[in-house]
Amino acid sequence: QVQLVESGGGLVQAGGSLRLSCAASGIVFSSKSMGWYRQGPTQQREFVAAIGSAGSTKYADSVKGRFTISRDDAKNTVYLQMNKLRPEDTAVYYCNVIRIWVVTEPYDYWGQGIQVTVSS
């Protein structure tokens, strides 16, 4: 059974930073591409960032240059370092295993997500 547990969210002022973590179990983590997604209050869930098993990365245009995805295979954990946060980054953030890398399509393994709120 796949489990994804996100942590590290919270309330931060615009321009601040947060680091999200996602601990995965039930998968051979080192062989999987992993991604971060988010869903704002009035929006559909959207792609944020992805990292391949060999370390290649992809980012949504809205977060390029501000967010960095990384992974620690020894800890079965993927991270999202978020800098220069903006109010529009406010959302529930989810990690997931990526099923199709080219279009960053995830599996249907969603965890509980973690709230990130950026105040102006």
mmCIF file of C-alpha atoms in Angstrom:
data_model
loop_
_atom_site.group_PDB
_atom_site.id
_atom_site.type_symbol
_atom_site.label_atom_id
_atom_site.label_comp_id
_atom_site.label_asym_id
_atom_site.label_seq_id
_atom_site.Cartn_x
_atom_site.Cartn_y
_atom_site.Cartn_z
ATOM 1 C CA GLN A 1 0.000 0.000 0.000
ATOM 2 C CA VAL A 2 1.439 3.342 -1.063
ATOM 3 C CA GLN A 3 1.577 6.022 1.616
ATOM 4 C CA LEU A 4 2.622 9.620 1.102
ATOM 5 C CA VAL A 5 2.941 11.899 4.119
ATOM 6 C CA GLU A 6 3.574 15.592 3.562
ATOM 7 C CA SER A 7 4.932 17.935 6.227
ATOM 8 C CA GLY A 8 6.534 21.346 6.662
ATOM 9 C CA GLY A 9 3.751 23.673 5.640
ATOM 10 C CA GLY A 10 2.473 26.662 7.537
ATOM 11 C CA LEU A 11 1.905 30.406 7.457
ATOM 12 C CA VAL A 12 4.609 32.675 6.065
ATOM 13 C CA GLN A 13 4.816 36.259 4.913
ATOM 14 C CA ALA A 14 5.305 37.122 1.265
ATOM 15 C CA GLY A 15 8.980 36.867 0.368
ATOM 16 C CA GLY A 16 9.597 34.182 2.949
ATOM 17 C CA SER A 17 10.604 30.544 2.613
ATOM 18 C CA LEU A 18 9.304 27.119 3.540
ATOM 19 C CA ARG A 19 10.602 23.603 2.997
ATOM 20 C CA LEU A 20 8.116 20.813 2.411
ATOM 21 C CA SER A 21 8.922 17.147 2.927
ATOM 22 C CA CYS A 22 7.134 14.055 1.697
ATOM 23 C CA ALA A 23 7.909 10.639 3.129
ATOM 24 C CA ALA A 24 6.916 7.764 0.876
ATOM 25 C CA SER A 25 6.390 4.095 1.656
ATOM 26 C CA GLY A 26 5.048 1.094 -0.194
ATOM 27 C CA ILE A 27 7.083 1.826 -3.329
ATOM 28 C CA VAL A 28 10.628 1.267 -4.525
ATOM 29 C CA PHE A 29 11.299 4.946 -4.024
ATOM 30 C CA SER A 30 14.687 5.166 -5.716
ATOM 31 C CA SER A 31 13.235 3.939 -9.015
ATOM 32 C CA LYS A 32 10.320 6.374 -9.091
ATOM 33 C CA SER A 33 9.864 9.863 -10.411
ATOM 34 C CA MET A 34 8.229 12.052 -7.798
ATOM 35 C CA GLY A 35 6.277 15.256 -8.063
ATOM 36 C CA TRP A 36 4.695 18.056 -6.103
ATOM 37 C CA TYR A 37 1.242 19.376 -6.926
ATOM 38 C CA ARG A 38 -0.960 22.031 -5.347
ATOM 39 C CA GLN A 39 -4.587 23.052 -5.173
ATOM 40 C CA GLY A 40 -5.567 26.602 -4.337
ATOM 41 C CA PRO A 41 -8.884 27.606 -2.736
ATOM 42 C CA THR A 42 -10.702 28.086 -6.028
ATOM 43 C CA GLN A 43 -8.484 26.127 -8.404
ATOM 44 C CA GLN A 44 -7.984 22.663 -9.786
ATOM 45 C CA ARG A 45 -4.938 20.732 -8.666
ATOM 46 C CA GLU A 46 -1.896 21.759 -10.688
ATOM 47 C CA PHE A 47 1.626 20.543 -11.260
ATOM 48 C CA VAL A 48 4.413 22.329 -9.385
ATOM 49 C CA ALA A 49 7.667 20.377 -9.719
ATOM 50 C CA ALA A 50 9.005 16.928 -10.519
ATOM 51 C CA ILE A 51 12.211 14.992 -10.070
ATOM 52 C CA GLY A 52 13.232 11.861 -11.918
ATOM 53 C CA SER A 53 14.922 8.842 -10.447
ATOM 54 C CA ALA A 54 18.245 10.069 -11.848
ATOM 55 C CA GLY A 55 17.727 13.599 -10.582
ATOM 56 C CA SER A 56 16.398 15.445 -13.612
ATOM 57 C CA THR A 57 13.883 18.122 -12.724
ATOM 58 C CA LYS A 58 10.900 19.963 -14.149
ATOM 59 C CA TYR A 59 9.074 23.032 -12.862
ATOM 60 C CA ALA A 60 5.891 24.897 -13.579
ATOM 61 C CA ASP A 61 6.634 28.296 -15.094
ATOM 62 C CA SER A 62 5.049 30.011 -12.108
ATOM 63 C CA VAL A 63 7.655 28.624 -9.684
ATOM 64 C CA LYS A 64 10.813 28.471 -11.806
ATOM 65 C CA GLY A 65 13.706 30.203 -10.097
ATOM 66 C CA ARG A 66 11.900 30.228 -6.732
ATOM 67 C CA PHE A 67 11.223 26.561 -5.906
ATOM 68 C CA THR A 68 13.691 23.660 -5.846
ATOM 69 C CA ILE A 69 12.748 19.986 -5.737
ATOM 70 C CA SER A 70 15.184 17.421 -4.366
ATOM 71 C CA ARG A 71 15.173 13.860 -3.090
ATOM 72 C CA ASP A 72 16.934 11.664 -0.561
ATOM 73 C CA ASP A 73 16.584 8.041 -1.632
ATOM 74 C CA ALA A 74 18.104 6.803 1.636
ATOM 75 C CA LYS A 75 15.177 8.403 3.478
ATOM 76 C CA ASN A 76 12.483 7.741 0.842
ATOM 77 C CA THR A 77 11.767 11.448 0.964
ATOM 78 C CA VAL A 78 11.221 14.187 -1.592
ATOM 79 C CA TYR A 79 11.548 17.860 -0.686
ATOM 80 C CA LEU A 80 10.302 21.160 -2.039
ATOM 81 C CA GLN A 81 12.274 24.247 -1.046
ATOM 82 C CA MET A 82 10.084 27.277 -1.634
ATOM 83 C CA ASN A 83 11.694 30.718 -1.641
ATOM 84 C CA LYS A 84 10.359 34.187 -2.438
ATOM 85 C CA LEU A 85 6.858 32.993 -1.662
ATOM 86 C CA ARG A 86 3.888 34.942 -3.012
ATOM 87 C CA PRO A 87 0.267 35.084 -1.877
ATOM 88 C CA GLU A 88 -0.707 33.211 -5.035
ATOM 89 C CA ASP A 89 1.376 30.248 -3.814
ATOM 90 C CA THR A 90 -1.241 29.709 -1.093
ATOM 91 C CA ALA A 91 -2.592 26.195 -1.568
ATOM 92 C CA VAL A 92 -2.681 22.669 -0.238
ATOM 93 C CA TYR A 93 0.467 20.950 -1.474
ATOM 94 C CA TYR A 94 0.612 17.249 -2.312
ATOM 95 C CA CYS A 95 3.377 14.924 -3.371
ATOM 96 C CA ASN A 96 2.817 11.914 -5.593
ATOM 97 C CA VAL A 97 4.484 9.317 -7.726
ATOM 98 C CA ILE A 98 4.640 10.285 -11.375
ATOM 99 C CA ARG A 99 3.126 7.805 -13.802
ATOM 100 C CA ILE A 100 3.988 9.541 -17.087
ATOM 101 C CA TRP A 101 7.054 11.787 -16.935
ATOM 102 C CA VAL A 102 6.497 13.633 -20.225
ATOM 103 C CA VAL A 103 3.229 15.120 -19.023
ATOM 104 C CA THR A 104 3.979 14.783 -15.270
ATOM 105 C CA GLU A 105 0.808 12.771 -14.838
ATOM 106 C CA PRO A 106 0.577 11.321 -11.320
ATOM 107 C CA TYR A 107 -0.812 8.068 -10.010
ATOM 108 C CA ASP A 108 -3.951 8.249 -7.904
ATOM 109 C CA TYR A 109 -2.077 7.888 -4.596
ATOM 110 C CA TRP A 110 -2.897 11.249 -3.002
ATOM 111 C CA GLY A 111 -1.974 11.825 0.642
ATOM 112 C CA GLN A 112 -3.611 14.300 2.992
ATOM 113 C CA GLY A 113 -1.633 17.248 1.667
ATOM 114 C CA ILE A 114 -0.138 20.132 3.618
ATOM 115 C CA GLN A 115 -1.439 23.677 3.818
ATOM 116 C CA VAL A 116 0.819 26.558 2.780
ATOM 117 C CA THR A 117 -0.509 30.046 3.399
ATOM 118 C CA VAL A 118 1.356 33.146 2.236
ATOM 119 C CA SER A 119 0.206 36.441 3.671
ATOM 120 C CA SER A 120 0.697 39.719 1.843
#
